[in-house]
Short mmCIF file of C-alpha atoms and ligand atoms in Angstrom, two decimals:
data_model
loop_
_atom_site.label_atom_id
_atom_site.label_comp_id
_atom_site.label_asym_id
_atom_site.label_seq_id
_atom_site.Cartn_x
_atom_site.Cartn_y
_atom_site.Cartn_z
CA UNK A 171 16.15 21.62 157.27
CA UNK A 172 18.18 18.91 155.52
CA UNK A 173 15.81 16.28 156.92
CA UNK A 174 13.37 17.30 154.16
CA UNK A 175 15.72 15.54 151.73
CA UNK A 176 16.08 11.77 151.34
CA UNK A 177 19.01 10.26 153.28
CA UNK A 178 22.33 11.03 151.62
CA UNK A 179 24.31 8.05 150.33
CA UNK A 180 27.26 9.86 148.75
CA UNK A 181 30.51 11.35 149.94
CA UNK A 182 29.90 14.78 148.39
CA UNK A 183 26.23 15.02 149.45
CA UNK A 184 26.73 16.31 152.98
CA UNK A 185 28.53 19.46 151.81
CA UNK A 186 25.77 20.08 149.25
CA UNK A 187 23.07 19.67 151.90
CA UNK A 188 24.90 22.12 154.15
CA UNK A 189 25.18 24.61 151.31
CA UNK A 190 21.48 24.27 150.54
CA UNK A 191 20.58 24.78 154.22
CA UNK A 192 22.88 27.82 154.40
CA UNK A 193 21.15 29.30 151.34
CA UNK A 194 17.72 28.69 152.84
CA UNK A 195 18.67 30.25 156.18
CA UNK A 196 20.25 33.30 154.57
CA UNK A 197 17.34 33.92 152.24
CA UNK A 198 14.75 33.28 154.95
CA UNK A 199 16.59 35.91 157.02
CA UNK A 200 16.63 38.36 154.10
CA UNK A 201 12.93 37.75 153.49
CA UNK A 202 12.11 38.60 157.10
CA UNK A 203 14.45 41.61 157.04
CA UNK A 204 12.92 42.98 153.80
CA UNK A 205 9.42 42.76 155.28
CA UNK A 206 10.54 44.39 158.53
CA UNK A 207 12.04 47.30 156.58
CA UNK A 208 8.78 47.62 154.66
CA UNK A 209 6.74 47.63 157.89
CA UNK A 210 9.05 50.20 159.54
CA UNK A 211 8.76 52.39 156.42
CA UNK A 212 4.97 52.21 156.50
CA UNK A 213 4.93 52.98 160.23
CA UNK A 214 7.29 55.98 159.98
CA UNK A 215 5.46 57.50 157.03
CA UNK A 216 7.01 60.15 154.78
CA UNK A 217 10.31 61.54 156.11
CA UNK A 218 12.15 64.76 155.18
CA UNK A 219 14.46 64.13 152.22
CA UNK A 220 17.81 62.56 153.20
CA UNK A 221 21.09 64.28 152.36
CA UNK A 222 22.79 63.09 149.18
CA UNK A 223 25.49 61.37 151.23
CA UNK A 224 23.02 59.48 153.42
CA UNK A 225 20.92 58.50 150.40
CA UNK A 226 24.05 57.10 148.73
CA UNK A 227 24.89 54.94 151.76
CA UNK A 228 21.28 53.78 152.12
CA UNK A 229 21.14 52.85 148.45
CA UNK A 230 24.55 51.30 147.82
CA UNK A 231 25.35 49.94 151.30
CA UNK A 232 22.90 47.01 151.15
CA UNK A 233 23.74 46.45 147.48
CA UNK A 234 27.41 46.10 148.36
CA UNK A 235 26.66 43.67 151.20
CA UNK A 236 24.39 41.59 148.93
CA UNK A 237 27.02 41.47 146.18
CA UNK A 238 29.60 40.12 148.64
CA UNK A 239 27.06 37.58 149.93
CA UNK A 240 26.09 36.37 146.42
CA UNK A 241 29.77 36.20 145.46
CA UNK A 242 30.54 34.06 148.51
CA UNK A 243 27.63 31.69 147.86
CA UNK A 244 28.51 31.40 144.17
CA UNK A 245 32.16 30.55 144.80
CA UNK A 246 31.13 27.99 147.43
CA UNK A 247 28.56 26.40 145.09
CA UNK A 248 30.98 26.37 142.16
CA UNK A 249 33.50 24.40 144.22
CA UNK A 250 30.89 21.82 145.13
CA UNK A 251 29.84 21.55 141.48
CA UNK A 252 33.46 21.24 140.37
CA UNK A 253 34.07 18.38 142.80
CA UNK A 254 31.89 16.00 140.77
CA UNK A 255 32.22 17.53 137.30
CA UNK A 256 35.17 19.78 136.44
CA UNK A 257 37.91 17.93 138.26
CA UNK A 258 38.58 14.61 136.56
CA UNK A 259 37.71 11.26 138.09
CA UNK A 260 40.37 9.13 139.70
CA UNK A 261 42.02 6.91 137.03
CA UNK A 262 41.12 3.91 139.22
CA UNK A 263 37.45 4.90 139.31
CA UNK A 264 34.88 2.32 138.26
CA UNK A 265 33.49 3.15 134.81
CA UNK A 266 29.76 2.86 134.21
CA UNK A 267 27.87 4.10 131.19
CA UNK A 268 24.33 5.36 131.81
CA UNK A 269 21.98 5.51 128.81
CA UNK A 270 18.53 7.02 128.90
CA UNK A 271 15.97 6.05 126.29
CA UNK A 272 12.19 6.11 126.01
CA UNK A 273 11.42 4.89 128.69
CA UNK A 274 14.19 3.12 130.55
CA UNK A 275 17.68 3.52 131.94
CA UNK A 276 20.41 1.08 130.96
CA UNK A 277 23.73 0.73 132.73
CA UNK A 278 26.73 -0.70 130.87
CA UNK A 279 29.80 -2.04 132.64
CA UNK A 280 33.05 -2.43 130.66
CA UNK A 281 33.94 -5.89 132.02
CA UNK A 282 37.42 -7.17 132.86
CA UNK A 283 39.25 -5.09 130.22
CA UNK A 284 37.81 -1.86 131.72
CA UNK A 285 37.09 -0.69 128.15
CA UNK A 286 33.72 -0.08 126.56
CA UNK A 287 33.18 -1.64 123.15
CA UNK A 288 31.89 0.35 120.18
CA UNK A 289 28.11 0.82 119.91
CA UNK A 290 26.23 1.42 116.65
CA UNK A 291 22.71 2.86 116.40
CA UNK A 292 21.76 0.40 113.61
CA UNK A 293 22.52 -2.54 115.93
CA UNK A 294 20.15 -1.30 118.65
CA UNK A 295 17.59 -4.03 119.24
CA UNK A 296 16.14 -4.18 122.74
CA UNK A 297 14.01 -7.24 121.85
CA UNK A 298 17.14 -9.19 120.88
CA UNK A 299 18.90 -8.26 124.12
CA UNK A 300 21.06 -5.49 122.68
CA UNK A 301 19.37 -2.24 123.75
CA UNK A 302 22.57 -0.21 123.36
CA UNK A 303 23.70 -1.61 119.99
CA UNK A 304 27.00 -3.10 121.16
CA UNK A 305 29.01 -4.20 118.13
CA UNK A 306 29.95 -7.88 118.56
CA UNK A 307 32.84 -7.37 116.10
CA UNK A 308 34.70 -5.12 118.55
CA UNK A 309 36.79 -7.24 120.96
CA UNK A 310 36.57 -4.52 123.66
CA UNK A 311 32.80 -5.02 123.73
CA UNK A 312 32.89 -8.81 124.15
CA UNK A 313 32.91 -8.64 127.96
CA UNK A 314 30.65 -5.56 128.32
CA UNK A 315 27.45 -6.29 130.14
CA UNK A 316 24.28 -4.26 130.43
CA UNK A 317 22.07 -4.06 133.49
CA UNK A 318 18.71 -2.46 134.13
CA UNK A 319 19.68 -1.66 137.71
CA UNK A 320 22.69 0.39 138.72
CA UNK A 321 24.79 -1.62 141.17
CA UNK A 322 27.72 0.18 142.78
CA UNK A 323 30.17 -0.85 145.48
CA UNK A 324 30.26 1.38 148.56
CA UNK A 325 33.34 3.52 149.19
CA UNK A 326 34.73 3.28 145.64
CA UNK A 327 34.69 6.20 143.24
CA UNK A 328 32.55 5.73 140.16
CA UNK A 329 32.80 7.69 136.92
CA UNK A 330 29.35 7.83 135.32
CA UNK A 331 29.25 8.45 131.58
CA UNK A 332 25.76 9.77 130.89
CA UNK A 333 24.19 9.56 127.42
CA UNK A 334 20.78 9.50 125.75
CA UNK A 335 19.61 7.53 122.74
CA UNK A 336 16.57 9.47 121.57
CA UNK A 337 15.46 12.63 123.42
CA UNK A 338 16.68 14.59 126.43
CA UNK A 339 16.25 12.68 129.70
CA UNK A 340 17.08 13.78 133.22
CA UNK A 341 19.27 11.39 135.16
CA UNK A 342 18.35 12.05 138.78
CA UNK A 343 19.39 10.16 141.91
CA UNK A 344 18.17 12.21 144.88
CA UNK A 345 20.00 10.00 147.39
CA UNK A 346 23.31 10.62 145.61
CA UNK A 347 22.50 14.33 145.25
CA UNK A 348 22.95 14.00 141.49
CA UNK A 349 20.87 15.43 138.68
CA UNK A 350 22.16 15.70 135.13
CA UNK A 351 20.46 15.95 131.77
CA UNK A 352 21.21 13.11 129.39
CA UNK A 353 21.43 14.70 125.96
CA UNK A 354 21.55 12.78 122.63
CA UNK A 355 24.93 13.21 120.96
CA UNK A 356 26.66 14.38 124.13
CA UNK A 357 28.51 12.55 126.89
CA UNK A 358 28.39 13.98 130.40
CA UNK A 359 30.71 12.74 133.11
CA UNK A 360 29.90 12.82 136.81
CA UNK A 361 32.11 11.16 139.36
CA UNK A 362 31.19 10.43 142.94
CA UNK A 363 31.66 7.95 145.76
CA UNK A 364 28.60 6.08 147.09
CA UNK A 365 28.71 5.43 150.81
CA UNK A 366 25.70 3.85 152.45
CA UNK A 367 24.57 0.40 151.20
CA UNK A 368 20.89 0.24 150.34
CA UNK A 369 18.39 0.51 147.50
CA UNK A 370 17.59 3.96 146.13
CA UNK A 371 15.45 5.45 143.38
CA UNK A 372 16.72 6.64 139.99
CA UNK A 373 14.30 8.96 138.21
CA UNK A 374 13.94 10.76 134.91
CA UNK A 375 13.35 14.46 135.51
CA UNK A 376 12.71 15.63 131.95
CA UNK A 377 9.27 15.14 130.44
CA UNK A 378 10.55 12.83 127.72
CA UNK A 379 7.34 11.39 126.32
CA UNK A 380 4.17 9.49 127.20
CA UNK A 381 6.02 6.92 129.33
CA UNK A 382 8.01 9.51 131.27
CA UNK A 383 6.12 8.81 134.50
CA UNK A 384 7.33 5.22 134.58
CA UNK A 385 10.92 5.88 133.55
CA UNK A 386 12.75 4.85 136.68
CA UNK A 387 15.33 2.35 137.85
CA UNK A 388 16.94 1.15 141.05
CA UNK A 389 20.32 2.04 142.41
CA UNK A 390 21.75 -0.64 144.66
CA UNK A 391 24.79 0.28 146.74
CA UNK A 392 26.38 -2.92 148.00
CA UNK A 393 29.50 -3.99 149.88
CA UNK A 394 32.64 -4.61 147.76
CA UNK A 395 32.24 -8.40 148.22
CA UNK A 396 28.62 -8.36 147.09
CA UNK A 397 29.65 -6.22 144.14
CA UNK A 398 32.41 -8.64 143.10
CA UNK A 399 29.92 -11.54 143.25
CA UNK A 400 27.34 -9.61 141.21
CA UNK A 401 29.93 -8.66 138.56
CA UNK A 402 31.24 -12.21 138.16
CA UNK A 403 27.68 -13.54 137.74
CA UNK A 404 27.02 -10.87 135.07
CA UNK A 405 30.34 -11.50 133.32
CA UNK A 406 29.75 -15.26 133.30
CA UNK A 407 26.47 -14.61 131.50
CA UNK A 408 28.12 -12.70 128.61
CA UNK A 409 31.44 -14.51 128.25
CA UNK A 410 30.88 -18.27 128.20
CU1 CU B 644 13.14 10.18 130.32
#
């Protein structure tokens, strides 16, 4: 059943896929069971009224079992959710800022100092090469660089800081099993570890305007060496 999904390229994805498959199997089973009960009921026709005790068991027995089942699935799902969101990222995790805007994704890397510089809305000028409005006066921003593709090294945790500049966008990377709304004025953190090198699709899953259909980007998962080479080329371009 998991083969319906694109190949997983993240460490946490396998457990999510298993949970999804478990849900599908359980609810397919319940669907079949419910229809069987219906058919048996139709076939048996009207029966003499059950005793109060038997009626109680018939009514609350399945309800009890379903409550336990839903509870189990909820706790299991919550743990998987918590793994990328509630528990903090490793302090050593690579920091990348993801910004959605009509109609593109931009990815900012903090450079050697591992600190993002201040951004100001009035400095936003995509035509002049500053789509995020990085303030040149802030020393922490001097070595920040912005990319239109998300490049991540395999087997290293990344802490994604997801933001939006104008309207609500949906940051979705099916191959990383990640989907998170990017909301103006809010910062969402997701941390995960990419595994399999390759090129994958990044989509926007909120209808964010006329150009929504073409709001996509590429995720490239590369080896640590390739990543180091890519970063130094990018850094050389911003810090002469
Ligand atoms: Cu969008």
